[in-house]
CSV table of C-alpha atoms and ligand atoms in Angstrom, one decimal:
chain,number,residue,atom,x,y,z
A,5,MET,CA,-27.0,-8.2,56.5
A,6,PRO,CA,-25.2,-9.6,59.7
A,7,GLN,CA,-25.1,-13.3,60.0
A,8,HIS,CA,-26.7,-13.8,63.5
A,9,LYS,CA,-25.5,-17.3,63.8
A,10,PHE,CA,-22.0,-15.8,64.3
A,11,ILE,CA,-22.9,-13.2,66.9
A,12,VAL,CA,-22.3,-14.2,70.5
A,13,CYS,CA,-24.1,-12.0,73.0
A,14,ASN,CA,-22.9,-11.6,76.6
A,15,TYR,CA,-19.7,-13.5,77.0
A,16,GLN,CA,-19.4,-15.7,80.1
A,17,HIS,CA,-15.9,-14.6,81.0
A,18,SER,CA,-13.8,-11.5,80.6
A,19,LEU,CA,-10.1,-11.4,79.7
A,20,THR,CA,-7.5,-8.9,80.8
A,21,SER,CA,-4.4,-10.0,78.9
A,22,GLY,CA,-2.9,-13.1,77.2
A,23,ILE,CA,-1.6,-14.6,74.0
A,24,VAL,CA,-3.1,-16.9,71.4
A,25,SER,CA,-1.1,-18.6,68.6
A,26,TRP,CA,-2.1,-20.5,65.4
A,27,GLN,CA,-0.5,-21.9,62.4
A,28,ALA,CA,-2.6,-21.9,59.2
A,29,PRO,CA,-1.8,-23.4,55.8
A,30,SER,CA,-2.0,-22.0,52.3
A,31,ASN,CA,-4.3,-23.7,49.8
A,32,ILE,CA,-4.3,-24.3,46.1
A,33,ALA,CA,-7.7,-24.1,44.2
A,34,LEU,CA,-8.5,-26.9,41.7
A,35,VAL,CA,-11.8,-25.1,40.7
A,36,LYS,CA,-11.0,-21.4,40.9
A,37,TYR,CA,-12.8,-18.6,42.6
A,38,TRP,CA,-12.7,-15.5,40.4
A,39,GLY,CA,-15.5,-13.0,40.8
A,40,LYS,CA,-17.4,-12.0,43.9
A,41,TYR,CA,-20.4,-10.1,45.1
A,42,GLY,CA,-21.7,-8.4,48.3
A,43,GLU,CA,-19.3,-8.8,51.2
A,44,GLN,CA,-16.8,-11.3,49.9
A,45,MET,CA,-19.3,-13.8,48.5
A,46,PRO,CA,-18.1,-16.0,45.6
A,47,MET,CA,-19.9,-15.9,42.3
A,48,ASN,CA,-19.1,-19.7,41.9
A,49,ALA,CA,-18.2,-22.6,44.1
A,50,SER,CA,-14.6,-23.5,44.3
A,51,VAL,CA,-12.6,-26.4,45.7
A,52,SER,CA,-9.0,-26.5,47.0
A,53,PHE,CA,-6.3,-28.8,48.4
A,54,THR,CA,-5.1,-27.6,51.7
A,55,LEU,CA,-1.2,-27.4,51.7
A,56,LYS,CA,1.0,-28.8,54.4
A,57,HIS,CA,4.3,-26.8,54.4
A,58,CYS,CA,3.4,-23.4,53.1
A,59,ASN,CA,1.9,-21.8,56.2
A,60,THR,CA,1.7,-18.7,58.4
A,61,LYS,CA,2.3,-18.7,62.1
A,62,THR,CA,0.6,-15.9,64.0
A,63,SER,CA,0.6,-14.9,67.7
A,64,VAL,CA,-1.7,-12.3,69.0
A,65,SER,CA,-0.9,-10.8,72.4
A,66,PHE,CA,-3.8,-8.8,73.9
A,67,GLU,CA,-4.2,-6.4,76.8
A,68,LYS,CA,-7.4,-4.7,77.9
A,69,LYS,CA,-7.5,-1.0,77.2
A,70,GLN,CA,-9.9,1.9,78.0
A,71,SER,CA,-9.3,4.1,74.9
A,72,GLU,CA,-11.6,4.2,71.9
A,73,GLY,CA,-11.1,2.6,68.5
A,74,PHE,CA,-8.9,-0.2,67.2
A,75,GLN,CA,-5.3,-0.4,68.5
A,76,PHE,CA,-2.8,-2.9,67.1
A,77,GLU,CA,0.7,-3.2,65.8
A,78,VAL,CA,1.8,-5.8,63.2
A,79,PHE,CA,5.2,-7.5,63.2
A,80,LEU,CA,6.5,-9.7,60.3
A,81,ASP,CA,9.5,-11.8,61.3
A,82,GLY,CA,10.0,-9.6,64.4
A,83,LYS,CA,10.0,-6.4,62.4
A,84,ARG,CA,7.2,-3.8,62.6
A,85,GLU,CA,5.3,-3.9,59.3
A,86,GLU,CA,3.2,-0.8,59.0
A,87,GLY,CA,2.4,-1.7,55.4
A,88,PHE,CA,0.1,-4.5,56.6
A,89,GLU,CA,-1.9,-2.4,59.0
A,90,PRO,CA,-4.5,-0.8,56.6
A,91,LYS,CA,-5.5,-4.3,55.5
A,92,ILE,CA,-5.9,-5.5,59.1
A,93,ASN,CA,-7.8,-2.3,60.0
A,94,LYS,CA,-10.2,-3.0,57.2
A,95,PHE,CA,-10.5,-6.6,58.4
A,96,PHE,CA,-11.2,-5.5,62.0
A,97,GLU,CA,-13.9,-3.1,60.7
A,98,ARG,CA,-15.6,-5.9,58.7
A,99,VAL,CA,-15.5,-8.5,61.5
A,100,GLU,CA,-16.3,-6.2,64.5
A,101,ALA,CA,-20.0,-7.0,64.3
A,102,TYR,CA,-19.0,-10.7,65.0
A,103,LEU,CA,-16.2,-10.0,67.5
A,104,PRO,CA,-17.6,-7.1,69.6
A,105,PHE,CA,-14.5,-7.2,71.9
A,106,LEU,CA,-12.0,-5.9,69.3
A,107,LYS,CA,-12.1,-2.4,70.5
A,108,ASP,CA,-11.6,-3.4,74.2
A,109,PHE,CA,-8.0,-4.6,73.6
A,110,LYS,CA,-4.7,-3.5,72.3
A,111,PHE,CA,-3.1,-6.1,70.1
A,112,LYS,CA,0.4,-7.1,69.1
A,113,ILE,CA,0.1,-9.3,66.0
A,114,GLU,CA,3.3,-11.2,65.3
A,115,THR,CA,3.4,-13.2,62.1
A,116,SER,CA,5.9,-15.2,60.0
A,117,ASN,CA,5.5,-17.3,56.9
A,118,SER,CA,7.2,-20.6,56.1
A,119,PHE,CA,7.9,-19.3,52.6
A,120,PRO,CA,9.7,-16.1,51.7
A,121,HIS,CA,7.5,-13.0,51.5
A,122,SER,CA,9.0,-12.2,48.1
A,123,SER,CA,8.3,-15.7,46.7
A,124,GLY,CA,5.1,-14.5,44.9
A,125,ILE,CA,3.1,-17.0,47.0
A,126,ALA,CA,0.2,-15.2,48.4
A,127,SER,CA,0.3,-15.1,52.2
A,128,SER,CA,-3.2,-13.6,52.5
A,129,ALA,CA,-5.0,-17.0,52.7
A,130,SER,CA,-2.8,-18.5,55.4
A,131,GLY,CA,-2.3,-15.1,57.1
A,132,MET,CA,-6.0,-14.2,57.3
A,133,SER,CA,-6.9,-17.7,58.4
A,134,ALA,CA,-4.2,-17.7,61.2
A,135,LEU,CA,-5.4,-14.3,62.4
A,136,ALA,CA,-9.1,-15.4,62.4
A,137,LEU,CA,-8.2,-18.5,64.4
A,138,CYS,CA,-6.4,-16.5,67.0
A,139,LEU,CA,-9.4,-14.2,67.4
A,140,MET,CA,-11.7,-17.2,67.7
A,141,GLU,CA,-9.5,-18.6,70.4
A,142,MET,CA,-9.9,-15.4,72.3
A,143,GLU,CA,-13.7,-15.7,71.8
A,144,GLN,CA,-13.6,-19.3,73.0
A,145,ARG,CA,-11.8,-18.2,76.2
A,146,MET,CA,-14.6,-15.8,76.9
A,147,GLN,CA,-17.3,-18.3,75.9
A,148,PRO,CA,-16.0,-21.8,76.6
A,149,SER,CA,-19.3,-23.4,75.6
A,150,ILE,CA,-18.4,-22.7,71.9
A,151,THR,CA,-18.3,-26.1,70.1
A,152,ASP,CA,-15.4,-27.2,67.8
A,153,ASP,CA,-17.6,-27.1,64.8
A,154,TYR,CA,-18.8,-23.6,65.5
A,155,PHE,CA,-15.2,-22.5,66.2
A,156,LYS,CA,-14.0,-23.8,62.8
A,157,GLU,CA,-17.0,-22.6,60.9
A,158,LYS,CA,-16.8,-19.1,62.3
A,159,ALA,CA,-13.0,-18.9,61.9
A,160,SER,CA,-13.5,-19.7,58.2
A,161,PHE,CA,-16.4,-17.2,58.0
A,162,LEU,CA,-14.1,-14.5,59.5
A,163,ALA,CA,-11.1,-15.4,57.4
A,164,ARG,CA,-13.3,-15.0,54.3
A,165,LEU,CA,-14.0,-11.4,55.3
A,166,GLY,CA,-10.2,-10.8,55.3
A,167,SER,CA,-9.5,-12.6,52.0
A,168,GLY,CA,-12.0,-14.8,50.2
A,169,SER,CA,-9.8,-17.8,49.6
A,170,ALA,CA,-8.6,-17.7,53.2
A,171,CYS,CA,-11.8,-19.4,54.2
A,172,ARG,CA,-10.5,-22.6,52.6
A,173,SER,CA,-7.4,-22.5,54.8
A,174,VAL,CA,-8.8,-23.6,58.2
A,175,GLU,CA,-9.3,-27.4,57.5
A,176,GLY,CA,-8.1,-30.0,55.0
A,177,PRO,CA,-7.5,-32.0,52.9
A,178,LEU,CA,-10.1,-30.9,50.4
A,179,ILE,CA,-12.3,-27.8,51.0
A,180,VAL,CA,-15.3,-26.5,49.2
A,181,TRP,CA,-16.4,-22.8,49.4
A,182,GLY,CA,-19.5,-21.6,47.7
A,183,GLU,CA,-23.0,-23.1,47.3
A,184,HIS,CA,-23.1,-26.0,45.0
A,185,PRO,CA,-26.4,-27.9,44.4
A,186,GLU,CA,-24.7,-31.3,44.6
A,187,ILE,CA,-22.6,-30.7,47.7
A,188,ASP,CA,-24.5,-30.8,51.0
A,189,GLY,CA,-23.6,-28.1,53.5
A,190,SER,CA,-21.7,-26.0,51.0
A,191,SER,CA,-22.0,-22.3,51.7
A,192,ASN,CA,-21.0,-18.9,50.3
A,193,LEU,CA,-20.2,-17.8,53.9
A,194,PHE,CA,-17.5,-20.3,54.9
A,195,GLY,CA,-15.5,-23.2,53.6
A,196,THR,CA,-16.6,-26.8,54.4
A,197,LYS,CA,-14.8,-30.1,54.2
A,198,TYR,CA,-15.6,-31.9,51.0
A,199,PRO,CA,-18.2,-34.4,52.3
A,200,PHE,CA,-17.9,-37.3,49.8
A,201,ASP,CA,-15.5,-40.2,49.2
A,202,ILE,CA,-11.9,-39.3,48.2
A,203,HIS,CA,-9.9,-42.0,46.4
A,204,GLU,CA,-6.6,-43.0,47.8
A,205,ASN,CA,-4.9,-41.7,44.6
A,206,PHE,CA,-5.4,-38.2,46.1
A,207,ARG,CA,-3.9,-39.1,49.5
A,208,ASN,CA,-0.8,-37.0,50.1
A,209,TYR,CA,-1.1,-35.5,46.6
A,210,GLN,CA,2.1,-33.6,45.9
A,211,ASP,CA,2.3,-29.9,45.0
A,212,THR,CA,5.8,-28.7,43.9
A,213,ILE,CA,5.6,-24.9,43.5
A,214,LEU,CA,7.9,-23.6,40.8
A,215,LEU,CA,8.8,-19.9,41.5
A,216,VAL,CA,8.9,-18.4,38.1
A,217,ASP,CA,8.5,-14.8,39.0
A,218,LYS,CA,8.9,-13.6,42.6
A,219,GLY,CA,7.9,-10.0,42.0
A,220,GLU,CA,5.0,-8.2,43.5
A,221,LYS,CA,1.6,-9.1,42.0
A,222,GLN,CA,0.9,-6.9,38.9
A,223,VAL,CA,-2.8,-7.0,39.6
A,224,SER,CA,-4.4,-7.3,43.1
A,225,SER,CA,-7.0,-10.0,43.4
A,226,THR,CA,-9.4,-7.3,44.5
A,227,LEU,CA,-9.1,-5.6,41.2
A,228,GLY,CA,-9.2,-8.9,39.4
A,229,HIS,CA,-12.5,-9.9,41.1
A,230,ASP,CA,-14.0,-6.5,40.2
A,231,LEU,CA,-13.2,-7.0,36.6
A,232,MET,CA,-15.5,-10.0,36.5
A,233,VAL,CA,-18.5,-7.7,37.2
A,234,ASP,CA,-18.8,-6.5,33.6
A,235,HIS,CA,-16.8,-9.3,32.0
A,236,PRO,CA,-18.3,-10.4,28.7
A,237,PHE,CA,-17.8,-14.1,29.5
A,238,ALA,CA,-18.7,-13.9,33.2
A,239,ALA,CA,-21.9,-15.9,33.2
A,240,GLU,CA,-20.4,-18.7,31.1
A,241,ARG,CA,-17.3,-18.8,33.4
A,242,PHE,CA,-19.5,-19.2,36.5
A,243,ARG,CA,-21.5,-22.0,34.8
A,244,GLN,CA,-18.2,-23.7,33.7
A,245,ALA,CA,-16.8,-23.6,37.3
A,246,LYS,CA,-20.0,-25.1,38.6
A,247,ASP,CA,-19.9,-27.9,36.0
A,248,ASN,CA,-16.3,-28.6,36.7
A,249,LEU,CA,-17.0,-29.1,40.4
A,250,SER,CA,-19.8,-31.4,39.5
A,251,LYS,CA,-17.4,-33.4,37.2
A,252,LEU,CA,-14.8,-33.6,40.0
A,253,ILE,CA,-17.2,-35.5,42.4
A,254,PRO,CA,-17.0,-38.8,40.5
A,255,VAL,CA,-13.3,-38.2,39.9
A,256,PHE,CA,-12.5,-37.7,43.6
A,257,LYS,CA,-14.4,-41.0,44.2
A,258,ASN,CA,-12.9,-43.2,41.6
A,259,GLY,CA,-9.5,-41.7,41.3
A,260,ASP,CA,-9.7,-41.0,37.5
A,261,LEU,CA,-6.5,-39.1,37.1
A,262,PRO,CA,-6.7,-38.4,33.3
A,263,GLU,CA,-10.1,-36.7,34.0
A,264,PHE,CA,-8.7,-34.9,37.0
A,265,ILE,CA,-5.9,-33.5,34.9
A,266,LYS,CA,-8.3,-32.2,32.2
A,267,ILE,CA,-10.5,-30.4,34.7
A,268,VAL,CA,-7.6,-28.9,36.8
A,269,GLU,CA,-5.6,-27.7,33.8
A,270,SER,CA,-8.6,-26.3,32.1
A,271,GLU,CA,-9.6,-24.4,35.3
A,272,ALA,CA,-6.1,-22.8,35.5
A,273,LEU,CA,-6.2,-21.7,31.9
A,274,SER,CA,-9.8,-20.4,32.2
A,275,LEU,CA,-8.8,-18.3,35.1
A,276,HIS,CA,-6.0,-16.7,33.1
A,277,ALA,CA,-8.3,-16.5,30.1
A,278,MET,CA,-10.6,-14.3,32.2
A,279,MET,CA,-7.7,-12.0,33.0
A,280,MET,CA,-6.7,-11.8,29.4
A,281,THR,CA,-10.2,-10.9,28.2
A,282,SER,CA,-11.2,-8.4,30.8
A,283,LEU,CA,-10.9,-4.6,30.4
A,284,PRO,CA,-8.3,-3.6,31.3
A,285,TYR,CA,-6.7,-6.9,30.2
A,286,PHE,CA,-3.5,-8.4,31.6
A,287,ILE,CA,-1.3,-11.4,31.2
A,288,LEU,CA,0.2,-12.8,34.4
A,289,MET,CA,1.9,-15.8,32.9
A,290,LYS,CA,5.5,-15.3,31.9
A,291,PRO,CA,7.4,-17.0,28.9
A,292,ASN,CA,8.8,-19.4,31.5
A,293,THR,CA,5.4,-20.3,32.7
A,294,LEU,CA,4.5,-21.5,29.2
A,295,GLU,CA,7.9,-23.3,28.8
A,296,ILE,CA,7.1,-25.2,32.0
A,297,ILE,CA,3.5,-26.1,30.9
A,298,ASN,CA,4.8,-27.3,27.5
A,299,ARG,CA,7.5,-29.4,29.1
A,300,ILE,CA,4.9,-31.0,31.5
A,301,TRP,CA,2.7,-31.9,28.6
A,302,LYS,CA,5.6,-33.4,26.7
A,303,PHE,CA,6.8,-35.4,29.7
A,304,ARG,CA,3.2,-36.7,30.2
A,305,ASP,CA,3.0,-37.7,26.6
A,306,GLU,CA,6.3,-39.5,26.6
A,307,THR,CA,6.0,-41.3,30.0
A,308,GLY,CA,2.4,-41.7,30.8
A,309,SER,CA,2.9,-39.8,34.0
A,310,LYS,CA,-0.2,-38.3,35.7
A,311,VAL,CA,1.6,-35.0,36.5
A,312,CYS,CA,-0.3,-31.8,35.8
A,313,PHE,CA,-0.2,-28.1,36.6
A,314,THR,CA,-2.3,-25.4,38.0
A,315,LEU,CA,-1.8,-21.6,38.4
A,316,ASP,CA,-2.8,-18.9,40.8
A,317,ALA,CA,-3.2,-15.3,39.9
A,318,GLY,CA,0.5,-15.1,39.0
A,319,ALA,CA,3.3,-16.7,37.0
A,320,ASN,CA,4.3,-19.4,39.4
A,321,VAL,CA,3.4,-23.0,38.5
A,322,HIS,CA,2.0,-25.5,40.9
A,323,VAL,CA,3.0,-29.0,39.7
A,324,LEU,CA,0.5,-31.6,41.0
A,325,TYR,CA,1.1,-35.3,41.0
A,326,PRO,CA,0.3,-38.5,43.0
A,327,LYS,CA,2.7,-39.4,45.8
A,328,LEU,CA,3.6,-42.7,44.0
A,329,GLU,CA,5.3,-40.6,41.3
A,330,LYS,CA,7.3,-38.5,43.6
A,331,ASP,CA,10.8,-39.7,42.7
A,332,ASN,CA,10.2,-39.7,39.0
A,333,VAL,CA,8.5,-36.3,38.9
A,334,LEU,CA,11.0,-34.6,41.2
A,335,HIS,CA,13.8,-36.0,38.9
A,336,PHE,CA,12.1,-34.5,35.9
A,337,ILE,CA,11.5,-31.2,37.6
A,338,LYS,CA,15.1,-30.9,38.7
A,339,LYS,CA,16.4,-31.9,35.3
A,340,GLU,CA,14.1,-29.9,33.0
A,341,LEU,CA,12.0,-27.3,34.9
A,342,LEU,CA,14.2,-25.6,37.4
A,343,GLN,CA,16.1,-23.8,34.6
A,344,TYR,CA,12.9,-21.8,34.2
A,345,CYS,CA,12.6,-20.8,37.8
A,346,LYS,CA,14.0,-17.6,39.3
A,347,ASN,CA,17.4,-18.6,40.9
A,348,GLY,CA,16.2,-22.3,40.4
A,349,GLU,CA,13.9,-21.9,43.4
A,350,PHE,CA,11.0,-24.2,44.2
A,351,ILE,CA,9.0,-25.4,47.2
A,352,GLU,CA,8.1,-29.0,47.8
A,353,ASP,CA,4.6,-29.2,49.4
A,354,GLU,CA,1.8,-31.7,49.6
A,355,VAL,CA,-1.8,-31.9,50.8
A,356,GLY,CA,-2.3,-31.2,54.4
A,357,LEU,CA,-4.9,-31.4,57.1
A,358,GLY,CA,-5.4,-27.8,58.2
A,359,ALA,CA,-4.6,-25.3,60.8
A,360,THR,CA,-3.1,-26.2,64.2
A,361,ASN,CA,-3.1,-24.4,67.6
A,362,ILE,CA,0.4,-23.5,68.7
A,363,LEU,CA,0.9,-23.7,72.4
A,364,VAL,CA,3.0,-20.9,73.8
B,167,PMV,O1,-8.7,-14.8,48.0
B,167,PMV,P1,-8.4,-13.8,47.0
B,167,PMV,O2,-9.4,-12.7,46.9
B,167,PMV,O3,-7.0,-13.3,46.9
B,167,PMV,O4,-8.6,-14.5,45.5
B,167,PMV,C1,-7.8,-15.6,45.1
B,167,PMV,C2,-8.3,-16.2,43.9
B,167,PMV,C3,-7.4,-17.2,43.2
B,167,PMV,O5,-6.3,-17.6,44.1
B,167,PMV,C4,-6.9,-16.7,41.9
B,167,PMV,C5,-8.3,-18.5,43.0
B,167,PMV,C6,-8.7,-19.3,44.2
B,167,PMV,O6,-9.8,-19.8,44.2
B,167,PMV,O7,-7.9,-19.4,45.1
């Protein structure tokens, strides 16, 4: 069912050629999205911190054409990347109803990530968000009356159709995606800014990403989401995620870090528990992931630190902590945790405010 709110009829202006450029961040979920229905709709609401330094820059050059069908080429770091093209083609097919001009142009899509492609950090969230924003900027040039709110909402809506979690990569610092009864304005169709008070404990919250395993993902998230369809614990998992988001509302308000840690770590382990108990089952954590988790727990016990971890659908560990603890925790990470990273590699990141237009 098309979402009519996002269909613009009869553009005011036409374009012949030009270029649009956006930088969009990655995000890290605190309450995880795992399981979807229909066209990229989440089975439960999720919430994420937007990151600051892990991002994708994308430029789209466009030129009017007469031929039929989609026409585009994708370049990663200046090199043609045909491997990305089927995914973009699928994305174009999905969003064409909302961007009816896509077949009228030939596109050159040039993209680069601030993190290495082989780092095991998914570029789909930042990449799909940056591309969606570029296409929205084209639309805004054709329809200048589009408001800022509509622009961001529709960019998130389009990004979602490329990769679910990408809809949380348009704005920051804290983004909700998926309907939740206690969060006004939350929607399955796009990400929205968390609307309530956020305690200053969470300002500039740190995320140091430990690169444990840089290999290709063993399991695509598409397959992972599908495995939730007949998963024996699915209903309970979706209820748990909803409750965890409810529990985070007072935590975000009063800055209760011990409670924050409990919820965030439980979410990470529940996500991986879903993978371990699906059919087929799989384990994405590596022995070094567990070493790191145990060391974080020990450090917390011994020092009273409020450091904690979360995980994506992979072996890398996101180490989360308040800015106030930065020196201490970085010292601990360097001394005790880097030995468990591939080539001692890690990325220092923190909470950011969302995508930005790049003027070219
Ligand atoms: O956006 P997708 O379809 O790649 O799914 C990503 C899901 C997780 O990263 C594992 C969790 C989340 O909410 O980001």
